[in-house]
PDB file of C-alpha atoms and ligand atoms in Angstrom:
ATOM      1  CA  MET A   1      85.714 100.318 114.079  1.00 85.00           C
ATOM      2  CA  ARG A   2      88.081  98.524 111.679  1.00 95.00           C
ATOM      3  CA  ARG A   3      86.729  98.255 108.170  1.00 95.00           C
ATOM      4  CA  LYS A   4      87.954  97.486 104.668  1.00 97.00           C
ATOM      5  CA  PHE A   5      88.796 100.784 103.078  1.00 98.00           C
ATOM      6  CA  LEU A   6      90.105 101.829  99.671  1.00 98.00           C
ATOM      7  CA  ALA A   7      90.708 105.432  98.617  1.00 98.00           C
ATOM      8  CA  GLY A   8      91.703 106.724  95.189  1.00 98.00           C
ATOM      9  CA  ASN A   9      93.800 109.882  95.372  1.00 98.00           C
ATOM     10  CA  LEU A  10      93.543 111.412  91.906  1.00 98.00           C
ATOM     11  CA  LYS A  11      96.047 114.154  92.894  1.00 98.00           C
ATOM     12  CA  MET A  12      96.245 117.036  90.366  1.00 98.00           C
ATOM     13  CA  ASN A  13      95.332 114.923  87.339  1.00 98.00           C
ATOM     14  CA  GLY A  14      92.625 114.928  84.702  1.00 96.00           C
ATOM     15  CA  CYS A  15      89.995 117.444  83.687  1.00 97.00           C
ATOM     16  CA  SER A  16      86.268 117.669  84.189  1.00 97.00           C
ATOM     17  CA  SER A  17      85.354 115.209  81.422  1.00 97.00           C
ATOM     18  CA  SER A  18      88.090 112.643  82.081  1.00 97.00           C
ATOM     19  CA  ILE A  19      87.398 112.586  85.814  1.00 97.00           C
ATOM     20  CA  CYS A  20      83.652 112.201  85.299  1.00 97.00           C
ATOM     21  CA  GLU A  21      84.276 109.332  82.862  1.00 97.00           C
ATOM     22  CA  LEU A  22      86.648 107.654  85.295  1.00 97.00           C
ATOM     23  CA  VAL A  23      84.283 107.964  88.252  1.00 97.00           C
ATOM     24  CA  ASP A  24      81.331 106.831  86.199  1.00 95.00           C
ATOM     25  CA  ALA A  25      83.222 103.697  85.104  1.00 96.00           C
ATOM     26  CA  ILE A  26      84.386 102.957  88.659  1.00 96.00           C
ATOM     27  CA  THR A  27      80.869 103.271  90.098  1.00 95.00           C
ATOM     28  CA  THR A  28      79.381 101.038  87.405  1.00 93.00           C
ATOM     29  CA  ARG A  29      82.039  98.335  87.663  1.00 92.00           C
ATOM     30  CA  SER A  30      82.166  98.214  91.439  1.00 88.00           C
ATOM     31  CA  LYS A  31      78.491  98.312  92.228  1.00 84.00           C
ATOM     32  CA  ASN A  32      78.468  94.833  93.718  1.00 81.00           C
ATOM     33  CA  PHE A  33      81.344  95.447  96.107  1.00 83.00           C
ATOM     34  CA  HIS A  34      79.511  96.157  99.313  1.00 85.00           C
ATOM     35  CA  ASP A  35      82.058  94.763 101.758  1.00 87.00           C
ATOM     36  CA  CYS A  36      84.536  97.591 101.493  1.00 92.00           C
ATOM     37  CA  ASP A  37      84.283 101.372 101.684  1.00 95.00           C
ATOM     38  CA  VAL A  38      85.514 102.940  98.465  1.00 97.00           C
ATOM     39  CA  VAL A  39      86.312 106.648  98.418  1.00 98.00           C
ATOM     40  CA  ILE A  40      87.235 108.946  95.527  1.00 98.00           C
ATOM     41  CA  LEU A  41      89.442 111.966  96.225  1.00 98.00           C
ATOM     42  CA  PRO A  42      89.293 114.270  93.180  1.00 98.00           C
ATOM     43  CA  PRO A  43      90.845 117.738  92.931  1.00 98.00           C
ATOM     44  CA  TYR A  44      88.801 120.402  94.776  1.00 97.00           C
ATOM     45  CA  LEU A  45      87.513 121.880  91.536  1.00 97.00           C
ATOM     46  CA  TYR A  46      85.658 118.696  90.578  1.00 98.00           C
ATOM     47  CA  LEU A  47      84.206 117.776  93.979  1.00 98.00           C
ATOM     48  CA  ASN A  48      80.788 119.063  93.057  1.00 97.00           C
ATOM     49  CA  GLU A  49      80.567 117.162  89.755  1.00 96.00           C
ATOM     50  CA  VAL A  50      81.866 113.965  91.326  1.00 97.00           C
ATOM     51  CA  SER A  51      79.500 114.378  94.260  1.00 97.00           C
ATOM     52  CA  LEU A  52      76.531 114.390  91.864  1.00 96.00           C
ATOM     53  CA  LEU A  53      77.855 111.292  90.092  1.00 95.00           C
ATOM     54  CA  LEU A  54      78.287 109.427  93.377  1.00 95.00           C
ATOM     55  CA  GLU A  55      74.877 110.365  94.741  1.00 92.00           C
ATOM     56  CA  LYS A  56      73.165 107.075  93.969  1.00 85.00           C
ATOM     57  CA  SER A  57      76.235 104.874  94.346  1.00 92.00           C
ATOM     58  CA  HIS A  58      77.770 103.206  97.401  1.00 91.00           C
ATOM     59  CA  LEU A  59      81.042 105.112  96.878  1.00 95.00           C
ATOM     60  CA  SER A  60      81.979 108.084  99.038  1.00 97.00           C
ATOM     61  CA  LEU A  61      83.636 111.384  98.348  1.00 98.00           C
ATOM     62  CA  GLY A  62      86.677 112.943  99.973  1.00 98.00           C
ATOM     63  CA  SER A  63      88.953 115.902  99.499  1.00 98.00           C
ATOM     64  CA  GLN A  64      92.753 115.822  99.147  1.00 98.00           C
ATOM     65  CA  ASN A  65      93.225 118.696 101.577  1.00 98.00           C
ATOM     66  CA  ILE A  66      91.547 121.404 103.686  1.00 98.00           C
ATOM     67  CA  CYS A  67      92.673 124.673 105.228  1.00 98.00           C
ATOM     68  CA  GLN A  68      93.799 124.611 108.864  1.00 98.00           C
ATOM     69  CA  PHE A  69      91.597 127.650 109.617  1.00 98.00           C
ATOM     70  CA  ASN A  70      87.795 127.769 109.907  1.00 96.00           C
ATOM     71  CA  ASN A  71      87.040 130.596 107.493  1.00 94.00           C
ATOM     72  CA  GLY A  72      87.976 134.219 106.851  1.00 96.00           C
ATOM     73  CA  SER A  73      90.788 136.045 105.066  1.00 97.00           C
ATOM     74  CA  TYR A  74      92.838 133.108 103.779  1.00 97.00           C
ATOM     75  CA  THR A  75      93.142 133.761 100.053  1.00 97.00           C
ATOM     76  CA  GLY A  76      93.013 130.680  97.870  1.00 96.00           C
ATOM     77  CA  GLU A  77      92.075 128.277 100.667  1.00 97.00           C
ATOM     78  CA  ILE A  78      89.115 125.891 101.051  1.00 98.00           C
ATOM     79  CA  SER A  79      87.576 125.145 104.447  1.00 98.00           C
ATOM     80  CA  ALA A  80      86.406 121.888 106.002  1.00 98.00           C
ATOM     81  CA  GLU A  81      82.888 123.323 106.147  1.00 98.00           C
ATOM     82  CA  MET A  82      82.937 124.011 102.393  1.00 98.00           C
ATOM     83  CA  ILE A  83      83.949 120.493 101.404  1.00 97.00           C
ATOM     84  CA  SER A  84      81.502 119.024 103.867  1.00 97.00           C
ATOM     85  CA  GLU A  85      78.715 121.060 102.233  1.00 96.00           C
ATOM     86  CA  LEU A  86      79.730 119.552  98.868  1.00 96.00           C
ATOM     87  CA  GLY A  87      79.103 116.053 100.172  1.00 96.00           C
ATOM     88  CA  CYS A  88      82.553 114.968 101.340  1.00 98.00           C
ATOM     89  CA  ASP A  89      82.764 112.462 104.187  1.00 98.00           C
ATOM     90  CA  TYR A  90      86.568 112.133 104.168  1.00 98.00           C
ATOM     91  CA  VAL A  91      89.641 114.319 103.877  1.00 98.00           C
ATOM     92  CA  LEU A  92      93.262 113.386 103.284  1.00 98.00           C
ATOM     93  CA  ILE A  93      95.546 115.134 105.741  1.00 98.00           C
ATOM     94  CA  GLY A  94      99.336 115.255 105.879  1.00 96.00           C
ATOM     95  CA  HIS A  95     100.114 113.563 102.573  1.00 97.00           C
ATOM     96  CA  SER A  96     103.898 113.612 102.106  1.00 95.00           C
ATOM     97  CA  GLU A  97     103.490 115.709  98.943  1.00 96.00           C
ATOM     98  CA  ARG A  98     101.840 118.379 101.107  1.00 96.00           C
ATOM     99  CA  ARG A  99     104.504 118.040 103.782  1.00 94.00           C
ATOM    100  CA  ASN A 100     107.307 118.319 101.185  1.00 93.00           C
ATOM    101  CA  PHE A 101     106.070 120.730  98.525  1.00 95.00           C
ATOM    102  CA  PHE A 102     103.842 122.927 100.695  1.00 96.00           C
ATOM    103  CA  LEU A 103     105.895 122.737 103.887  1.00 96.00           C
ATOM    104  CA  GLU A 104     103.103 121.410 106.081  1.00 96.00           C
ATOM    105  CA  THR A 105     104.250 120.701 109.608  1.00 95.00           C
ATOM    106  CA  ASN A 106     102.807 118.394 112.248  1.00 93.00           C
ATOM    107  CA  ASN A 107     101.239 121.512 113.750  1.00 94.00           C
ATOM    108  CA  HIS A 108      99.364 122.390 110.544  1.00 96.00           C
ATOM    109  CA  ILE A 109      98.317 118.769 110.322  1.00 97.00           C
ATOM    110  CA  LEU A 110      96.945 118.764 113.872  1.00 97.00           C
ATOM    111  CA  GLU A 111      94.864 121.882 113.130  1.00 97.00           C
ATOM    112  CA  LYS A 112      93.532 120.317 109.927  1.00 98.00           C
ATOM    113  CA  VAL A 113      92.551 117.150 111.787  1.00 97.00           C
ATOM    114  CA  LYS A 114      90.678 119.274 114.334  1.00 97.00           C
ATOM    115  CA  ARG A 115      88.821 121.211 111.591  1.00 98.00           C
ATOM    116  CA  ALA A 116      87.904 117.926 109.905  1.00 98.00           C
ATOM    117  CA  LEU A 117      86.513 116.366 113.080  1.00 97.00           C
ATOM    118  CA  GLU A 118      84.581 119.548 113.968  1.00 97.00           C
ATOM    119  CA  ASN A 119      82.873 119.252 110.578  1.00 97.00           C
ATOM    120  CA  ASN A 120      82.104 115.527 110.819  1.00 97.00           C
ATOM    121  CA  LEU A 121      84.713 114.596 108.233  1.00 98.00           C
ATOM    122  CA  THR A 122      86.816 111.466 108.699  1.00 98.00           C
ATOM    123  CA  PRO A 123      90.507 112.383 108.462  1.00 98.00           C
ATOM    124  CA  ILE A 124      92.786 110.024 106.575  1.00 98.00           C
ATOM    125  CA  LEU A 125      96.074 110.863 108.279  1.00 98.00           C
ATOM    126  CA  CYS A 126      99.150 110.037 106.176  1.00 98.00           C
ATOM    127  CA  VAL A 127     102.402 109.096 107.878  1.00 97.00           C
ATOM    128  CA  GLY A 128     105.637 107.661 106.561  1.00 97.00           C
ATOM    129  CA  GLU A 129     109.416 107.665 106.649  1.00 97.00           C
ATOM    130  CA  THR A 130     112.095 108.536 104.098  1.00 96.00           C
ATOM    131  CA  MET A 131     114.511 105.907 102.802  1.00 95.00           C
ATOM    132  CA  GLU A 132     117.305 107.432 104.931  1.00 97.00           C
ATOM    133  CA  GLU A 133     115.158 107.211 108.071  1.00 97.00           C
ATOM    134  CA  ARG A 134     114.312 103.583 107.273  1.00 96.00           C
ATOM    135  CA  ALA A 135     117.989 102.740 106.691  1.00 96.00           C
ATOM    136  CA  ALA A 136     118.826 104.331 110.042  1.00 97.00           C
ATOM    137  CA  GLY A 137     116.241 102.129 111.814  1.00 96.00           C
ATOM    138  CA  GLN A 138     114.034 105.111 112.690  1.00 97.00           C
ATOM    139  CA  THR A 139     110.807 104.057 110.959  1.00 97.00           C
ATOM    140  CA  GLU A 140     108.784 103.282 114.087  1.00 96.00           C
ATOM    141  CA  ASN A 141     109.901 106.444 115.917  1.00 96.00           C
ATOM    142  CA  ILE A 142     109.170 108.702 112.969  1.00 96.00           C
ATOM    143  CA  ILE A 143     105.734 107.251 112.417  1.00 96.00           C
ATOM    144  CA  MET A 144     104.689 107.246 116.047  1.00 96.00           C
ATOM    145  CA  ASP A 145     105.916 110.816 116.354  1.00 95.00           C
ATOM    146  CA  GLN A 146     103.724 111.844 113.392  1.00 96.00           C
ATOM    147  CA  ILE A 147     100.728 110.031 114.872  1.00 96.00           C
ATOM    148  CA  SER A 148     101.176 111.239 118.446  1.00 95.00           C
ATOM    149  CA  SER A 149     101.609 114.856 117.387  1.00 94.00           C
ATOM    150  CA  THR A 150      97.935 114.616 116.421  1.00 94.00           C
ATOM    151  CA  HIS A 151      96.607 112.005 118.841  1.00 92.00           C
ATOM    152  CA  ASP A 152      98.059 113.598 121.954  1.00 90.00           C
ATOM    153  CA  TYR A 153      95.880 116.672 121.475  1.00 93.00           C
ATOM    154  CA  ILE A 154      92.489 115.122 120.804  1.00 93.00           C
ATOM    155  CA  GLY A 155      90.319 112.838 122.935  1.00 88.00           C
ATOM    156  CA  ILE A 156      90.489 109.078 122.656  1.00 89.00           C
ATOM    157  CA  SER A 157      87.023 108.823 121.080  1.00 89.00           C
ATOM    158  CA  GLN A 158      88.202 111.190 118.364  1.00 92.00           C
ATOM    159  CA  GLN A 159      91.429 109.222 117.826  1.00 93.00           C
ATOM    160  CA  GLU A 160      89.341 106.177 116.935  1.00 92.00           C
ATOM    161  CA  LYS A 161      87.722 108.107 114.080  1.00 95.00           C
ATOM    162  CA  ILE A 162      91.014 108.790 112.291  1.00 97.00           C
ATOM    163  CA  ILE A 163      92.045 106.412 109.518  1.00 98.00           C
ATOM    164  CA  ILE A 164      95.832 106.111 109.415  1.00 98.00           C
ATOM    165  CA  ALA A 165      97.537 105.618 106.056  1.00 98.00           C
ATOM    166  CA  TYR A 166     101.102 104.335 106.258  1.00 98.00           C
ATOM    167  CA  GLU A 167     102.835 105.678 103.167  1.00 98.00           C
ATOM    168  CA  PRO A 168     106.613 105.281 103.077  1.00 97.00           C
ATOM    169  CA  ILE A 169     107.804 108.314 101.125  1.00 96.00           C
ATOM    170  CA  TRP A 170     110.161 106.240  99.002  1.00 96.00           C
ATOM    171  CA  ALA A 171     107.302 104.016  97.820  1.00 96.00           C
ATOM    172  CA  ILE A 172     104.964 106.790  96.643  1.00 95.00           C
ATOM    173  CA  GLY A 173     104.843 107.036  92.865  1.00 92.00           C
ATOM    174  CA  SER A 174     108.140 105.130  92.607  1.00 94.00           C
ATOM    175  CA  GLY A 175     106.753 101.846  91.316  1.00 93.00           C
ATOM    176  CA  LYS A 176     108.499 100.189  94.274  1.00 93.00           C
ATOM    177  CA  ALA A 177     105.964  99.268  96.953  1.00 95.00           C
ATOM    178  CA  ALA A 178     107.066  98.224 100.421  1.00 95.00           C
ATOM    179  CA  SER A 179     107.117  94.442 100.825  1.00 97.00           C
ATOM    180  CA  GLU A 180     104.064  92.898 102.453  1.00 97.00           C
ATOM    181  CA  ASN A 181     106.198  91.932 105.454  1.00 97.00           C
ATOM    182  CA  ASP A 182     107.464  95.474 105.926  1.00 97.00           C
ATOM    183  CA  VAL A 183     103.913  96.820 105.658  1.00 98.00           C
ATOM    184  CA  GLN A 184     102.676  94.287 108.221  1.00 98.00           C
ATOM    185  CA  ASP A 185     105.571  95.076 110.606  1.00 97.00           C
ATOM    186  CA  VAL A 186     104.831  98.794 110.559  1.00 98.00           C
ATOM    187  CA  LEU A 187     101.053  98.472 110.851  1.00 98.00           C
ATOM    188  CA  SER A 188     101.276  95.967 113.685  1.00 97.00           C
ATOM    189  CA  SER A 189     103.656  98.276 115.535  1.00 97.00           C
ATOM    190  CA  ILE A 190     101.187 101.149 115.049  1.00 97.00           C
ATOM    191  CA  ARG A 191      98.377  99.013 116.538  1.00 97.00           C
ATOM    192  CA  ARG A 192     100.576  97.982 119.461  1.00 95.00           C
ATOM    193  CA  ASN A 193     101.562 101.570 120.154  1.00 94.00           C
ATOM    194  CA  LEU A 194      97.960 102.775 120.005  1.00 93.00           C
ATOM    195  CA  GLU A 195      97.261 100.425 122.950  1.00 90.00           C
ATOM    196  CA  THR A 196      93.564 100.498 123.922  1.00 90.00           C
ATOM    197  CA  ILE A 197      92.314 101.788 120.575  1.00 93.00           C
ATOM    198  CA  GLY A 198      94.792  99.813 118.463  1.00 89.00           C
ATOM    199  CA  ASP A 199      92.345  97.070 117.547  1.00 92.00           C
ATOM    200  CA  SER A 200      89.594  99.418 116.453  1.00 94.00           C
ATOM    201  CA  VAL A 201      91.505 101.800 114.192  1.00 96.00           C
ATOM    202  CA  THR A 202      91.415 101.374 110.410  1.00 97.00           C
ATOM    203  CA  LEU A 203      94.996 101.189 109.095  1.00 98.00           C
ATOM    204  CA  ILE A 204      95.793 101.242 105.397  1.00 98.00           C
ATOM    205  CA  TYR A 205      98.902 101.165 103.241  1.00 98.00           C
ATOM    206  CA  GLY A 206      99.784 103.424 100.284  1.00 98.00           C
ATOM    207  CA  GLY A 207     102.733 103.580  97.921  1.00 97.00           C
ATOM    208  CA  SER A 208     102.822 101.982  94.437  1.00 96.00           C
ATOM    209  CA  VAL A 209      99.953  99.593  95.131  1.00 98.00           C
ATOM    210  CA  ASN A 210      98.768  97.885  91.945  1.00 97.00           C
ATOM    211  CA  PRO A 211      96.757  94.766  91.062  1.00 97.00           C
ATOM    212  CA  GLU A 212      99.974  92.665  90.977  1.00 97.00           C
ATOM    213  CA  ASN A 213     101.183  93.405  94.501  1.00 97.00           C
ATOM    214  CA  ALA A 214      97.905  94.239  96.274  1.00 98.00           C
ATOM    215  CA  GLN A 215      96.696  90.795  97.251  1.00 97.00           C
ATOM    216  CA  ALA A 216      99.808  89.957  99.273  1.00 98.00           C
ATOM    217  CA  ILE A 217      99.586  93.336 101.022  1.00 98.00           C
ATOM    218  CA  PHE A 218      95.822  93.211 101.680  1.00 98.00           C
ATOM    219  CA  GLU A 219      96.143  89.702 103.138  1.00 98.00           C
ATOM    220  CA  GLN A 220      98.349  90.897 105.984  1.00 98.00           C
ATOM    221  CA  ALA A 221      96.668  90.701 109.380  1.00 97.00           C
ATOM    222  CA  ASP A 222      96.897  94.391 110.226  1.00 98.00           C
ATOM    223  CA  VAL A 223      96.179  95.833 106.778  1.00 98.00           C
ATOM    224  CA  ASP A 224      92.620  97.124 106.294  1.00 98.00           C
ATOM    225  CA  GLY A 225      93.048  98.510 102.798  1.00 98.00           C
ATOM    226  CA  GLY A 226      94.906 100.931 100.577  1.00 98.00           C
ATOM    227  CA  LEU A 227      95.453 104.525  99.559  1.00 98.00           C
ATOM    228  CA  ILE A 228      95.945 104.429  95.817  1.00 98.00           C
ATOM    229  CA  GLY A 229      97.547 107.117  93.658  1.00 98.00           C
ATOM    230  CA  GLY A 230      98.626 106.158  90.118  1.00 97.00           C
ATOM    231  CA  ALA A 231      96.445 103.041  89.847  1.00 98.00           C
ATOM    232  CA  SER A 232      93.315 105.039  90.742  1.00 98.00           C
ATOM    233  CA  LEU A 233      93.606 106.871  87.411  1.00 98.00           C
ATOM    234  CA  ASP A 234      92.897 103.609  85.585  1.00 97.00           C
ATOM    235  CA  GLU A 235      89.374 102.366  86.264  1.00 96.00           C
ATOM    236  CA  LYS A 236      90.225  98.724  85.516  1.00 97.00           C
ATOM    237  CA  LYS A 237      93.130  98.717  87.969  1.00 98.00           C
ATOM    238  CA  PHE A 238      91.220 100.576  90.674  1.00 97.00           C
ATOM    239  CA  VAL A 239      88.153  98.345  90.408  1.00 97.00           C
ATOM    240  CA  GLU A 240      90.414  95.276  90.503  1.00 97.00           C
ATOM    241  CA  LEU A 241      91.974  96.604  93.716  1.00 97.00           C
ATOM    242  CA  ALA A 242      88.485  97.028  95.204  1.00 96.00           C
ATOM    243  CA  ARG A 243      87.629  93.462  94.175  1.00 96.00           C
ATOM    244  CA  LEU A 244      90.817  92.054  95.697  1.00 96.00           C
ATOM    245  CA  LEU A 245      90.187  93.914  98.948  1.00 97.00           C
ATOM    246  CA  GLN A 246      86.580  92.816  99.113  1.00 94.00           C
ATOM    247  CA  GLU A 247      87.626  89.189  98.668  1.00 92.00           C
ATOM    248  CA  VAL A 248      90.508  88.900 101.169  1.00 92.00           C
TER     249      VAL A 248
HETATM  250  P1  LIG B   1     100.976 105.889  94.320  1.00 68.28           P
HETATM  251  O1  LIG B   1     100.525 107.105  95.276  1.00 68.28           O
HETATM  252  O2  LIG B   1      99.943 104.812  94.457  1.00 68.28           O
HETATM  253  O3  LIG B   1     101.012 106.511  92.940  1.00 68.28           O
HETATM  254  O4  LIG B   1     102.324 105.465  94.778  1.00 68.28           O
HETATM  255  C1  LIG B   1     100.040 106.846  96.556  1.00 68.28           C
HETATM  256  C2  LIG B   1      99.734 108.149  97.254  1.00 68.28           C
HETATM  257  O5  LIG B   1     100.395 109.152  96.971  1.00 68.28           O
HETATM  258  O6  LIG B   1      98.830 108.222  98.098  1.00 68.28           O
END
């Protein structure tokens, strides 16, 4: 079912005390925002501490990644089952930083989505094009290819559970968000292409969202929320984004 959804991807930032302070401030300041789902995605190492802080709040916990395998001899990896045990309800899968720096392919991403669903985690599947692909008019093809390489292998009822985050690679961390019209064009084409489930899937936008540009983006008909990087490290900005989303 479509719902208002905001996730803060803290990436590899902060330390135990700064993250706890941040999360504590976000939970206190956003306690009256009940109309949108707000999720915090801290680094793995702090999931447990953040989970305890979120226990009595309406915010949810998610992980920035999982391993594509169930368990076993995979040195340095963390499984879907492990993060689920720590209280996560969500997991980010296929972020462009994982695709680029850690060479994740659509095949890895499909396996991760399967592990997430098997462990009752909601995958937040990130898709997006490069500036060159956009300039060449390939945006829709690239994005639908990334989505269908997962959707084609899982049942339709499972497809509905996946939140899709459109994150143009050129907009991430660049300070240059996509225009609200470009965001709307891409998200409406995703809904159209998803056919029967299009109207029930939660679609969000990520890439340099901040309190100045968010309202125009959140107001678009096919936008259900945002995936926030930099602005999630500032509690005032992140809470303001939650407020704007709750009010559109
Ligand atoms: P940004 O990051 O908001 O800093 O652009 C978004 C993301 O990487 O998900």
